[in-house]
mmCIF file of C-alpha atoms and ligand atoms in Angstrom:
data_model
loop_
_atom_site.group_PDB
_atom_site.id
_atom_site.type_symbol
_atom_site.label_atom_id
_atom_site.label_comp_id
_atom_site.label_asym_id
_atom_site.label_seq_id
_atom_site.Cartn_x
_atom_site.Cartn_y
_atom_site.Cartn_z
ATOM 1 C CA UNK M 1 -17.407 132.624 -38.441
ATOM 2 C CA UNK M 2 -16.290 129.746 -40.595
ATOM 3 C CA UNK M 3 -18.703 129.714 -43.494
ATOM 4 C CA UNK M 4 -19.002 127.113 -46.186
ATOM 5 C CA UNK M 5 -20.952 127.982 -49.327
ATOM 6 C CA UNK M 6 -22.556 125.417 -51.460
ATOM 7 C CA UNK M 7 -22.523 125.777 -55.103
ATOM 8 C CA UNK M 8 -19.437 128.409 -54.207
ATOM 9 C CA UNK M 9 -18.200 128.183 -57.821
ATOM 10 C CA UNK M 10 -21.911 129.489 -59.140
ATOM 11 C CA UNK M 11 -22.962 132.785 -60.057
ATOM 12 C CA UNK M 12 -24.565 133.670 -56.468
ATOM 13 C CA UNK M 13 -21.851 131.677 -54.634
ATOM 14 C CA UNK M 14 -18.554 133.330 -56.245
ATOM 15 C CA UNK M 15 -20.025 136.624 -55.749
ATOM 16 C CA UNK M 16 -21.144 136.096 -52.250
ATOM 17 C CA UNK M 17 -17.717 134.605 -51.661
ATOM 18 C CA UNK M 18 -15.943 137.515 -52.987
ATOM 19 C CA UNK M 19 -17.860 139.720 -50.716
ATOM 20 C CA UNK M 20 -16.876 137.818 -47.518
ATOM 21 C CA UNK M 21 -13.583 137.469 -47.983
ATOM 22 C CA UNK M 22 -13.275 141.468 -47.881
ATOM 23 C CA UNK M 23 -15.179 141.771 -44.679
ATOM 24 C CA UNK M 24 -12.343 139.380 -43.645
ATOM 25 C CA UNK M 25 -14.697 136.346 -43.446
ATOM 26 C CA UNK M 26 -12.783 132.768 -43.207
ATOM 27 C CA UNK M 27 -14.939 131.034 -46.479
ATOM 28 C CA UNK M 28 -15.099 127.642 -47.710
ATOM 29 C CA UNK M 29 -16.160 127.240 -51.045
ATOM 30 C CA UNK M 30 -18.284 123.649 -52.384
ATOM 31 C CA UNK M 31 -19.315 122.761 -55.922
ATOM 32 C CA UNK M 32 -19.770 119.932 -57.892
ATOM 33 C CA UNK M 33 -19.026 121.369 -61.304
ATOM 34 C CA UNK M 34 -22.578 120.100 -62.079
ATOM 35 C CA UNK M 35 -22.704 120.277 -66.130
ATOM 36 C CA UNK M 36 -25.820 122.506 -66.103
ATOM 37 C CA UNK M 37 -23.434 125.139 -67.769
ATOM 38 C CA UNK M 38 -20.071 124.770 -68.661
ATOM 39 C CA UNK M 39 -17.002 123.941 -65.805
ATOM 40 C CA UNK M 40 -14.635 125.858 -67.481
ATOM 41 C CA UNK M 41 -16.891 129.072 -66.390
ATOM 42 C CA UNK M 42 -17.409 127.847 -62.667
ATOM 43 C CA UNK M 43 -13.507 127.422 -62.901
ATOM 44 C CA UNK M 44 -13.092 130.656 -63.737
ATOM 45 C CA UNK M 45 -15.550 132.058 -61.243
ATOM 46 C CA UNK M 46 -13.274 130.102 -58.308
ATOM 47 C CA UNK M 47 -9.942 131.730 -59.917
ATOM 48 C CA UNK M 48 -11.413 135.263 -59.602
ATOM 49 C CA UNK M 49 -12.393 134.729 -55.835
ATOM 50 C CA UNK M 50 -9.053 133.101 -55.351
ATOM 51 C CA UNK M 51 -7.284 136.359 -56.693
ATOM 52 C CA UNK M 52 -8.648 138.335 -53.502
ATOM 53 C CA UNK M 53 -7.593 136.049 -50.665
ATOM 54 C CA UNK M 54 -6.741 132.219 -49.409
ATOM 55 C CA UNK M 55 -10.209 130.342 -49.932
ATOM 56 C CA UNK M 56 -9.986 126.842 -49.649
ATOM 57 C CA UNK M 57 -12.072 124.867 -52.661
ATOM 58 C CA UNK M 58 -13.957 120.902 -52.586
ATOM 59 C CA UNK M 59 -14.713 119.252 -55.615
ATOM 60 C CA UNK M 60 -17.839 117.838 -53.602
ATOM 61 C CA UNK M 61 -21.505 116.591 -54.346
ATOM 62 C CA UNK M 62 -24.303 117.451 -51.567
ATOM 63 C CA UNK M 63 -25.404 113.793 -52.994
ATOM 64 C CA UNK M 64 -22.638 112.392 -51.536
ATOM 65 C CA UNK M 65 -23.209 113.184 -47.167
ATOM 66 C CA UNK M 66 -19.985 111.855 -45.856
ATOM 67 C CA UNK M 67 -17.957 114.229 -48.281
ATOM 68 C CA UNK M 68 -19.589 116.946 -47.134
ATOM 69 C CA UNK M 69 -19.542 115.764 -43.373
ATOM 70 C CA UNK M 70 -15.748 115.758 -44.124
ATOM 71 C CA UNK M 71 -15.613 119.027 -45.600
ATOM 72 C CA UNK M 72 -17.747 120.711 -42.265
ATOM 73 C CA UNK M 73 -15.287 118.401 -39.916
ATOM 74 C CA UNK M 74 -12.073 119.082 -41.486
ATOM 75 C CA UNK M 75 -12.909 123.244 -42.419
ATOM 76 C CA UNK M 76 -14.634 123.641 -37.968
ATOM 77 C CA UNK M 77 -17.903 125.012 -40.789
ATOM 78 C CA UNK M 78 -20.169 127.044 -38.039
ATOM 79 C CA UNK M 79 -22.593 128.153 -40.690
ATOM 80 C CA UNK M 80 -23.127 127.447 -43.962
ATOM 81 C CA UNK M 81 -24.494 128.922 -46.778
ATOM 82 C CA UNK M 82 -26.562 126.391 -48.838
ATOM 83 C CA UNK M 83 -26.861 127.686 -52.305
ATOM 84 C CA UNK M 84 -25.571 124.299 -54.610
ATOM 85 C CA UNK M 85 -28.885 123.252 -56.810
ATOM 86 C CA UNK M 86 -29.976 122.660 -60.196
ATOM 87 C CA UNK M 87 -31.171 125.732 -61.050
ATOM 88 C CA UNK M 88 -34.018 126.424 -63.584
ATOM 89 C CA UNK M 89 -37.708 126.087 -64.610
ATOM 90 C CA UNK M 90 -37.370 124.393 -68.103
ATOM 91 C CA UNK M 91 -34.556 121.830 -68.096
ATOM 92 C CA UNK M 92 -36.724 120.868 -64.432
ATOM 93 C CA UNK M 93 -40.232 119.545 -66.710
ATOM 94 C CA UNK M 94 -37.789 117.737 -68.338
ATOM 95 C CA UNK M 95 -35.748 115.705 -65.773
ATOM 96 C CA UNK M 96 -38.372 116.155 -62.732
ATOM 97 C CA UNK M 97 -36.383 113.666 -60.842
ATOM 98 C CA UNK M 98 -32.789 115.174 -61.399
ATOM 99 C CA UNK M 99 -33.728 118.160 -59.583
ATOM 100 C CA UNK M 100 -35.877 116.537 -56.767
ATOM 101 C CA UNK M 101 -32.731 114.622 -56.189
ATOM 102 C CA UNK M 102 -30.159 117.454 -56.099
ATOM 103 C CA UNK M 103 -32.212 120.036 -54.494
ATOM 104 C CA UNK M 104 -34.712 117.990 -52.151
ATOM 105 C CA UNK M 105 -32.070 115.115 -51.460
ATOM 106 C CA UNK M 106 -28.706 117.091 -51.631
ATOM 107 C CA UNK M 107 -30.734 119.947 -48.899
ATOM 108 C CA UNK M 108 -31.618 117.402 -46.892
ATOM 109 C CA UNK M 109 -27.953 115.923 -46.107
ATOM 110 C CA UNK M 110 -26.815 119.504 -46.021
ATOM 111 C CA UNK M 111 -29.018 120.209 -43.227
ATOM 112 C CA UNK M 112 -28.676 116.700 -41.606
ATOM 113 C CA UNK M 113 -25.188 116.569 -41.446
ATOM 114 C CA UNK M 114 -25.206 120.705 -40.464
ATOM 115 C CA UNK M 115 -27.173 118.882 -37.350
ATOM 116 C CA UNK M 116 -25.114 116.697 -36.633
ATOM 117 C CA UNK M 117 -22.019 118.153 -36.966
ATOM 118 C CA UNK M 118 -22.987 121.012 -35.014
ATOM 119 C CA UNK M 119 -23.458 123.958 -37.448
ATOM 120 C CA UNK M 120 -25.109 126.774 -35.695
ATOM 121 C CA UNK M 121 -26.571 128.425 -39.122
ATOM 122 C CA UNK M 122 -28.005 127.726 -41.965
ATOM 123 C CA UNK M 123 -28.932 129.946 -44.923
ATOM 124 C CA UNK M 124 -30.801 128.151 -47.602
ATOM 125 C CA UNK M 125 -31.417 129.935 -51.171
ATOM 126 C CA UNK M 126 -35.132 129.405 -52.372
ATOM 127 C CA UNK M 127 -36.811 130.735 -54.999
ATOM 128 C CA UNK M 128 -39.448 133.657 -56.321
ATOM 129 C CA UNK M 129 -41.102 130.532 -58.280
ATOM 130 C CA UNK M 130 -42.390 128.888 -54.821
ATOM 131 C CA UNK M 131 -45.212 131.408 -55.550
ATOM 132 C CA UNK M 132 -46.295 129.884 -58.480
ATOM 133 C CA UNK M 133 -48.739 131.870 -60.397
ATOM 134 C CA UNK M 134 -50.853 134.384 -58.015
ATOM 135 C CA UNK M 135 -53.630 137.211 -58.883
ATOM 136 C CA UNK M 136 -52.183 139.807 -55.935
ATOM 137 C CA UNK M 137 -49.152 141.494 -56.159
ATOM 138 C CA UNK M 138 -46.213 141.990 -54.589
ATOM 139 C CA UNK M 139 -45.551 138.854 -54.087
ATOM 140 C CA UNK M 140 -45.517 138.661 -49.803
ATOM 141 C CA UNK M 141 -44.061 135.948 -47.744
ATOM 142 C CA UNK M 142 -47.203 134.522 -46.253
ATOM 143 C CA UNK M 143 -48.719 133.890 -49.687
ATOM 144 C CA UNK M 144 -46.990 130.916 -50.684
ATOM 145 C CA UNK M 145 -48.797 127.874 -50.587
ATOM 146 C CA UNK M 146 -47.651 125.265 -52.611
ATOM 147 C CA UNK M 147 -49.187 125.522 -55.922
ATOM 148 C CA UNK M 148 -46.479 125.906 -57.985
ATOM 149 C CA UNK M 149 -45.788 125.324 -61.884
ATOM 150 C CA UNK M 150 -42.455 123.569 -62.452
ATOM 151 C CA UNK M 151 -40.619 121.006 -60.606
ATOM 152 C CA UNK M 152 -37.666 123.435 -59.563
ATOM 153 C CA UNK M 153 -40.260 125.278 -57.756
ATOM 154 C CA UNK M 154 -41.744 122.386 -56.055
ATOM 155 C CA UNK M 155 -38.701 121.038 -54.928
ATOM 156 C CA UNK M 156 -37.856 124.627 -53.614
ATOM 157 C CA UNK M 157 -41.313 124.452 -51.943
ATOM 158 C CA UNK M 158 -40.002 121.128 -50.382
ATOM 159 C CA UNK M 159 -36.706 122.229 -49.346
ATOM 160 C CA UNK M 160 -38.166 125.017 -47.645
ATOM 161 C CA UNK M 161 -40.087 122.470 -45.445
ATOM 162 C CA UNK M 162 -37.454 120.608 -44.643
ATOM 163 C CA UNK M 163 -35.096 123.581 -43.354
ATOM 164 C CA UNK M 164 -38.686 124.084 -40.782
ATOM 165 C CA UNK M 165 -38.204 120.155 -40.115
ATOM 166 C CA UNK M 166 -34.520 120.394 -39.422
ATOM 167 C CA UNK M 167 -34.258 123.694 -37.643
ATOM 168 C CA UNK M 168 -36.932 122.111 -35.042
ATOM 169 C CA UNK M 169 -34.818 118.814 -34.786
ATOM 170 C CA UNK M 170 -31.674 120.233 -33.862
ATOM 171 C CA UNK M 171 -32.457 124.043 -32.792
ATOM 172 C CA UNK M 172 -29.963 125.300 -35.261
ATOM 173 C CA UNK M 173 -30.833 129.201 -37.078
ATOM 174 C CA UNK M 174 -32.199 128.322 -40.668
ATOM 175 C CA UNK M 175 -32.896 131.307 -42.814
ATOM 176 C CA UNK M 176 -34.932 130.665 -45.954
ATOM 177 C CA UNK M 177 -34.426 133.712 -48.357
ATOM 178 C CA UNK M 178 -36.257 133.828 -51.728
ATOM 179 C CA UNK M 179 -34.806 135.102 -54.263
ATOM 180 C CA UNK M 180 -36.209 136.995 -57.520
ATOM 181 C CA UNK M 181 -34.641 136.321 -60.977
ATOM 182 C CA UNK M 182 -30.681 137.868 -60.225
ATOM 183 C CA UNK M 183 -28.379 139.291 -62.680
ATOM 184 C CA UNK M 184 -25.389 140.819 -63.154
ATOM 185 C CA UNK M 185 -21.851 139.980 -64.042
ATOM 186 C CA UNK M 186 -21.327 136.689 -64.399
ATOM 187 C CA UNK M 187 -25.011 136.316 -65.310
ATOM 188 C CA UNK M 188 -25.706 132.224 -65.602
ATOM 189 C CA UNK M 189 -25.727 131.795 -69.232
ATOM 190 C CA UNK M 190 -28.907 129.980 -68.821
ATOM 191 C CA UNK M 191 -31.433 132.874 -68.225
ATOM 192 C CA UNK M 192 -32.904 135.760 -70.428
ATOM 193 C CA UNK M 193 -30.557 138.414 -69.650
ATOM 194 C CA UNK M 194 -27.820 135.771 -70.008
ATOM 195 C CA UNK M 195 -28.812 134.847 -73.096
ATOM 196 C CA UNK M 196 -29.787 138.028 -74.622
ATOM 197 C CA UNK M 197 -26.128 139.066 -74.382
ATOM 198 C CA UNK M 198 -24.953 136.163 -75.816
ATOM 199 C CA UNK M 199 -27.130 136.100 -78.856
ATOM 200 C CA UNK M 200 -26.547 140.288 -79.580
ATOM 201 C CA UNK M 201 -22.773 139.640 -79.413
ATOM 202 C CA UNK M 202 -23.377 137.229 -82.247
ATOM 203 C CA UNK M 203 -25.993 139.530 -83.975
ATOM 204 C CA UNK M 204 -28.097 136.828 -83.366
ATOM 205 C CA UNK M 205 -31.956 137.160 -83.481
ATOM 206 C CA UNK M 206 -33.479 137.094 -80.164
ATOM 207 C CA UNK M 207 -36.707 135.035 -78.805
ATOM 208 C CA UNK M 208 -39.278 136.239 -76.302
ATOM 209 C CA UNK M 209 -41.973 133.970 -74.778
ATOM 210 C CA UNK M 210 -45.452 134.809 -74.015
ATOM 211 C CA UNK M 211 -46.726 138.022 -73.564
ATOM 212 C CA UNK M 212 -47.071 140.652 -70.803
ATOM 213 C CA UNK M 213 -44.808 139.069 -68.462
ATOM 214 C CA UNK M 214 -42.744 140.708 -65.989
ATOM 215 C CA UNK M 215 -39.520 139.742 -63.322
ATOM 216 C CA UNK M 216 -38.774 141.795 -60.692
ATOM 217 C CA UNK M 217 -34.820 141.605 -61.756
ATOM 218 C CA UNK M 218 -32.616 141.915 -58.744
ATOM 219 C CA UNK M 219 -28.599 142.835 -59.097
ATOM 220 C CA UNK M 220 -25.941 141.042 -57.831
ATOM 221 C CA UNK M 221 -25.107 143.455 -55.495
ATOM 222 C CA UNK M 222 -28.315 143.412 -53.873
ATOM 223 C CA UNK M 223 -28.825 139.737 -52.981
ATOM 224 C CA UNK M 224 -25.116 139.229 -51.853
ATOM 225 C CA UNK M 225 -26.184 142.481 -49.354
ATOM 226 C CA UNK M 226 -28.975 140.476 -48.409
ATOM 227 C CA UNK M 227 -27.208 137.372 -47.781
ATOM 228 C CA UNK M 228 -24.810 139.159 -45.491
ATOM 229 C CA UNK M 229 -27.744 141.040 -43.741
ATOM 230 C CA UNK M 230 -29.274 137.324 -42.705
ATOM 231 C CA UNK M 231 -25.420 136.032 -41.857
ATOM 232 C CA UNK M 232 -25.583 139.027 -39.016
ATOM 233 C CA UNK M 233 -29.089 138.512 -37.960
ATOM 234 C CA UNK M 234 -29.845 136.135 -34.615
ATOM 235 C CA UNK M 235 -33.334 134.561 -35.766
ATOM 236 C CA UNK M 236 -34.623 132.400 -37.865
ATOM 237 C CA UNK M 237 -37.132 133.119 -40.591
ATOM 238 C CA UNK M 238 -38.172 133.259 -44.077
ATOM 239 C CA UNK M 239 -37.326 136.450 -46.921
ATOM 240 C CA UNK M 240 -37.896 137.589 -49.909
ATOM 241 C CA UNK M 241 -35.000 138.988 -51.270
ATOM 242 C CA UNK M 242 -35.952 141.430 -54.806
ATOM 243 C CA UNK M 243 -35.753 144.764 -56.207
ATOM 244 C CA UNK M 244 -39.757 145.668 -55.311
ATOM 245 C CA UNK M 245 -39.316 147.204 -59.131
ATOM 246 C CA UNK M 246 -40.595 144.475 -61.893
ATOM 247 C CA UNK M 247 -39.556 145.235 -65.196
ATOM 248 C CA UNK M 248 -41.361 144.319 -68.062
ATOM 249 C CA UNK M 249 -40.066 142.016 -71.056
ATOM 250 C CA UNK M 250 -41.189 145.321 -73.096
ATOM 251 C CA UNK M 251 -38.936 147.188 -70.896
ATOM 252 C CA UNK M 252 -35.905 144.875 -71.214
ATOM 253 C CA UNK M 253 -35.857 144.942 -74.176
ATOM 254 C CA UNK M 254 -35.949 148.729 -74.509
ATOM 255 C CA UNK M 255 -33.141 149.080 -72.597
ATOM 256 C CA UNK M 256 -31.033 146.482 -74.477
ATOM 257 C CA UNK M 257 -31.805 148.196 -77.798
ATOM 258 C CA UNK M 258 -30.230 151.293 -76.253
ATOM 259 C CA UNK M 259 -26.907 149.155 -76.350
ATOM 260 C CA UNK M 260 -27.619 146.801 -79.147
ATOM 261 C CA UNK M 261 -29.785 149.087 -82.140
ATOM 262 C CA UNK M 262 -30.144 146.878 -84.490
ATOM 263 C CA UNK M 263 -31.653 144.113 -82.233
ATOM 264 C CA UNK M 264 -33.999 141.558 -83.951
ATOM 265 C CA UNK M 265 -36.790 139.497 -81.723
ATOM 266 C CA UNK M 266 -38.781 136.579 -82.214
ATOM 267 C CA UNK M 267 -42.030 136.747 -80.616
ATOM 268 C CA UNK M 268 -42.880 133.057 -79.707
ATOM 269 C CA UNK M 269 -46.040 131.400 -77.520
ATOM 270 C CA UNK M 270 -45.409 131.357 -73.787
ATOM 271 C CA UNK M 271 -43.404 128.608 -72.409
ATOM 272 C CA UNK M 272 -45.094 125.593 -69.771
ATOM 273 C CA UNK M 273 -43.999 126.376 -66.389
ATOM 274 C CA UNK M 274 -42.886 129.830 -66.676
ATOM 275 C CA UNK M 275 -45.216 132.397 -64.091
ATOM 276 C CA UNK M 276 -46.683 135.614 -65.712
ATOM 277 C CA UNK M 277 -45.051 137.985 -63.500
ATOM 278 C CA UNK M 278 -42.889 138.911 -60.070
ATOM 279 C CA UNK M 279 -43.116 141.225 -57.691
ATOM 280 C CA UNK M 280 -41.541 140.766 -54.836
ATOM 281 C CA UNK M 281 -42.996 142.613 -51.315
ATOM 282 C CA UNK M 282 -39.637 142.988 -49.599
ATOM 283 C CA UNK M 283 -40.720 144.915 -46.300
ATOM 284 C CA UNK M 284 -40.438 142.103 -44.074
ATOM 285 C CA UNK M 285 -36.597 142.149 -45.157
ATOM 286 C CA UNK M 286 -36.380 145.867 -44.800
ATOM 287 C CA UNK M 287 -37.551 146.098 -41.275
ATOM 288 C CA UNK M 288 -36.283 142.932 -39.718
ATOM 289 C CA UNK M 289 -32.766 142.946 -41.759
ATOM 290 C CA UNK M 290 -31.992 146.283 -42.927
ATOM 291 C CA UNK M 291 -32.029 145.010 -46.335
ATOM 292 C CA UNK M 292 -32.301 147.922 -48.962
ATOM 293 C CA UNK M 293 -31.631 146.849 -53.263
ATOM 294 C CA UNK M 294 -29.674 150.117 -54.515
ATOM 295 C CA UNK M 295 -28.624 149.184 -57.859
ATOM 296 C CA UNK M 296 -31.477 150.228 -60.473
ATOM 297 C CA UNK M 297 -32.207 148.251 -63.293
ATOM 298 C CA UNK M 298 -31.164 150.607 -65.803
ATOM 299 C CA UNK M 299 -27.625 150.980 -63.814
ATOM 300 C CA UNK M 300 -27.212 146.903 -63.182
ATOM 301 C CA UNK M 301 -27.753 146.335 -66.733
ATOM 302 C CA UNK M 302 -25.420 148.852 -67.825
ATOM 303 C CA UNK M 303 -23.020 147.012 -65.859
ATOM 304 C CA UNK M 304 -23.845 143.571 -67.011
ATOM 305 C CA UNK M 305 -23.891 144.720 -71.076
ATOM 306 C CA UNK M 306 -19.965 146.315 -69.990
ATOM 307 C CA UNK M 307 -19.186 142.856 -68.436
ATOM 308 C CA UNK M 308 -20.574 140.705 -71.284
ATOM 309 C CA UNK M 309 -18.888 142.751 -74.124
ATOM 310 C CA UNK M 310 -15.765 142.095 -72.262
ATOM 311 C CA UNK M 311 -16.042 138.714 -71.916
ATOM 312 C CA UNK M 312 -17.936 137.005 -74.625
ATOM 313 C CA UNK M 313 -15.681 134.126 -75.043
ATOM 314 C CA UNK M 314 -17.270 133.272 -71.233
ATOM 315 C CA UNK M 315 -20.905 133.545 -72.907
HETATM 316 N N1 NAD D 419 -29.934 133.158 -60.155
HETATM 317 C C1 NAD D 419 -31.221 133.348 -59.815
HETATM 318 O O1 NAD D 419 -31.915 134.195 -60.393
HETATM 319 C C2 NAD D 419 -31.844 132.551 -58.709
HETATM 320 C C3 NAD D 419 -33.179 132.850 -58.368
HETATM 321 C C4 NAD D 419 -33.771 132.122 -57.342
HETATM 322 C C5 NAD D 419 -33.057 131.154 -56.660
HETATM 323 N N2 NAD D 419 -31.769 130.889 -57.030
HETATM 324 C C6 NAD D 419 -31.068 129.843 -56.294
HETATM 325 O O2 NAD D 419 -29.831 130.360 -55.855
HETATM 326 C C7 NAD D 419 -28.851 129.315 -55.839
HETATM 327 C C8 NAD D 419 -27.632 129.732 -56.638
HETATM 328 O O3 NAD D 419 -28.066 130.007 -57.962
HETATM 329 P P1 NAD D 419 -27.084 130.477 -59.111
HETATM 330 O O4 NAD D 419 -27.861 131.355 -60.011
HETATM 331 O O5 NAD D 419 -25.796 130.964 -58.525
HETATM 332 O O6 NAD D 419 -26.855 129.100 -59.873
HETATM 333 P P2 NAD D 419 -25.503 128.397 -60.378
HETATM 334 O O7 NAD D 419 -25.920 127.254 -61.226
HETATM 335 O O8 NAD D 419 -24.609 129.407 -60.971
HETATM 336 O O9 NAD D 419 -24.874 127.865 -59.013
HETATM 337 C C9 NAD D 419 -25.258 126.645 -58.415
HETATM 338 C C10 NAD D 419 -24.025 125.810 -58.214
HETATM 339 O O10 NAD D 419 -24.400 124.585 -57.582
HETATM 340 C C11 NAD D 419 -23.555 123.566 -58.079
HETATM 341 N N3 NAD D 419 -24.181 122.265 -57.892
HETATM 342 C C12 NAD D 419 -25.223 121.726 -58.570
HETATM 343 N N4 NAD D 419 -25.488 120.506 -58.109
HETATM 344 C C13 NAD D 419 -24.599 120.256 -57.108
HETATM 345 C C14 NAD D 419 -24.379 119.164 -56.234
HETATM 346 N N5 NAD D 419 -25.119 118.050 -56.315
HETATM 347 N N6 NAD D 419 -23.377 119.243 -55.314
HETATM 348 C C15 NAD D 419 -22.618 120.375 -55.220
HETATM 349 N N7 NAD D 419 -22.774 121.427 -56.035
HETATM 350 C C16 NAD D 419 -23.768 121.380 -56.967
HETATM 351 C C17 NAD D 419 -23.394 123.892 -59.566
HETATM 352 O O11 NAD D 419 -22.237 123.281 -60.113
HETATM 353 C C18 NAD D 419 -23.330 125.425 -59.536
HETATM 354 O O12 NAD D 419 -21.991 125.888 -59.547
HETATM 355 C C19 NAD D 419 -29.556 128.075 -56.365
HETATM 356 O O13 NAD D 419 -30.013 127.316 -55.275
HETATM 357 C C20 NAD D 419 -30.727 128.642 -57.130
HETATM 358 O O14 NAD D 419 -31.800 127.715 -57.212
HETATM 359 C C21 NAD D 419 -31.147 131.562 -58.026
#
């Protein structure tokens, strides 16, 4: 298996990568360096995976198709794991088109040129937020429909139906796997837990949106397991990939008080495009893949506070 991953110097990616290259995997790692957060961290993500075995990296932008056909041509790619996106809710009501570009456009010459070139598998990383904001929970496959809050989820939504439109055109294995809010070391520095850390390092005050809301938090560890599970499986389909264990902002913040006493919080109004809650129902991935999250939250957080405090200059 030749395997390129998308957005390889990412959170998701470098871990992933890591992972692959110790089950003796041949991997191919793809990022444009996009400025979402800083290079010098995505850098440094590519240097750690480079530390544990030969991994050829492309300074490359999905946006631009005959790079990438280059990349698949010149690396014999046989699958590829799509995971290079702009990632986020917020920054997405701001610059709706940015994201429709990267993660509607960019998916779409991923899995035209995967066609063409003869890729026999694609796994493309989707979101929790395709479910937009639903009464029932957990949050099952079948139930999402399109409704969504945010532009990153819609053009999730989208990319989804393109992988259905592409997988019929050229017969190729597409998995779709949804994943709920990850975290761990190497955290993006965009989201809560990310920035959390950052801020109590500083003994800076904290903020917390809304009220009530939940996130069924899912380590690292887990979703690269998952990942792998779908790389071994023979069919296509669609997952959710979570924890089945939503924590509450309440509860979050419990736990980091346990590390950080003297914690302040802002309470502030709930932010647009931002869902109540997720719960993810993960049984169709437990029966059909074998997938089974281990880490608990209290144990994955533990390990992500022990990361942080060692490297805050990262933050
Ligand atoms: N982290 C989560 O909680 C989470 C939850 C649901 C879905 N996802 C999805 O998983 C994937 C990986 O997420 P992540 O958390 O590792 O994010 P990340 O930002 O750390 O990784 C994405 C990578 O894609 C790269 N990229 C962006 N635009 C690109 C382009 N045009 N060409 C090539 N590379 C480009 C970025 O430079 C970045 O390194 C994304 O598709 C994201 O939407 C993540």
């Amino acid at each position: 298996m030749n395997i390129l991953i998308t957005g390889g110097a990412g959170f998701i990616g470098s871990h992933l990568a890591l992972r692959l290259l110790q089950d003796g995997k041949k991997v191919v790692l793809l990022d444009s360096f996009h400025p979402h957060y800083s290079r010098e961290r995505k850098q440094y993500h590519i240097e750690q995976v480079q530390q544990h075995g030969a991994v050829s990296f492309y300074e490359c932008d999905v946006l631009h198709k005959e790079d990438l056909r280059a990349v698949i041509q010149q690396e014999k790619i046989d699958t590829v794991v799509h995971l290079a996106a702009l990632p986020g809710v917020r920054p997405s009501l701001e610059m709706p088109s940015l994201y429709i570009d990267v993660n509607v456009k960019g998916t779409t010459n991923v899995l035209s040129c995967a066609g063409e070139e003869g890729v026999k598998k694609v796994v493309f990383a989707s979101s929790s937020s395709v479910y937009g904001e639903q009464v029932g929970m957990p949050l099952a496959e079948h139930m999402a429909n399109g409704k969504v809050l945010s532009p990153y989820a819609a053009s999730k939504f989208g990319a989804e139906s393109l992988c259905y439109a592409f997988q019929y055109m050229y017969g190729f294995q597409v998995n779709i796997l949804r994943f709920f809010t990850v975290y761990g070391p190497w955290s993006r520095p965009d989201m809560a837990i990310g920035i959390f850390l950052r801020k109590l390092l500083r003994q800076e005050e904290i903020s917390v949106y809304g009220t009530g809301t939940g996130r069924d938090y899912t380590y690292i560890d887990d979703i690269v397991n998952g990942i792998v599970f779908t790389l071994e499986s023979k069919h296509s389909d669609v997952y959710n990939l979570g924890s089945h264990a939503p924590v509450l902002m309440t509860e979050l913040l419990d736990e980091l008080r346990r590390y950080f006493p003297a914690m302040r919080v802002k309470q502030e109004e709930g932010r647009m495009g931002d869902v109540t809650s997720t719960w993810a129902d993960i049984t169709k991935a437990q029966t059909k893949l074998g997938y089974q999250p281990s880490v608990s939250f209290e144990e994955g957080l533990e390990r992500t506070v022990v990361w942080a405090r060692k490297h805050a200059h990262l933050l």
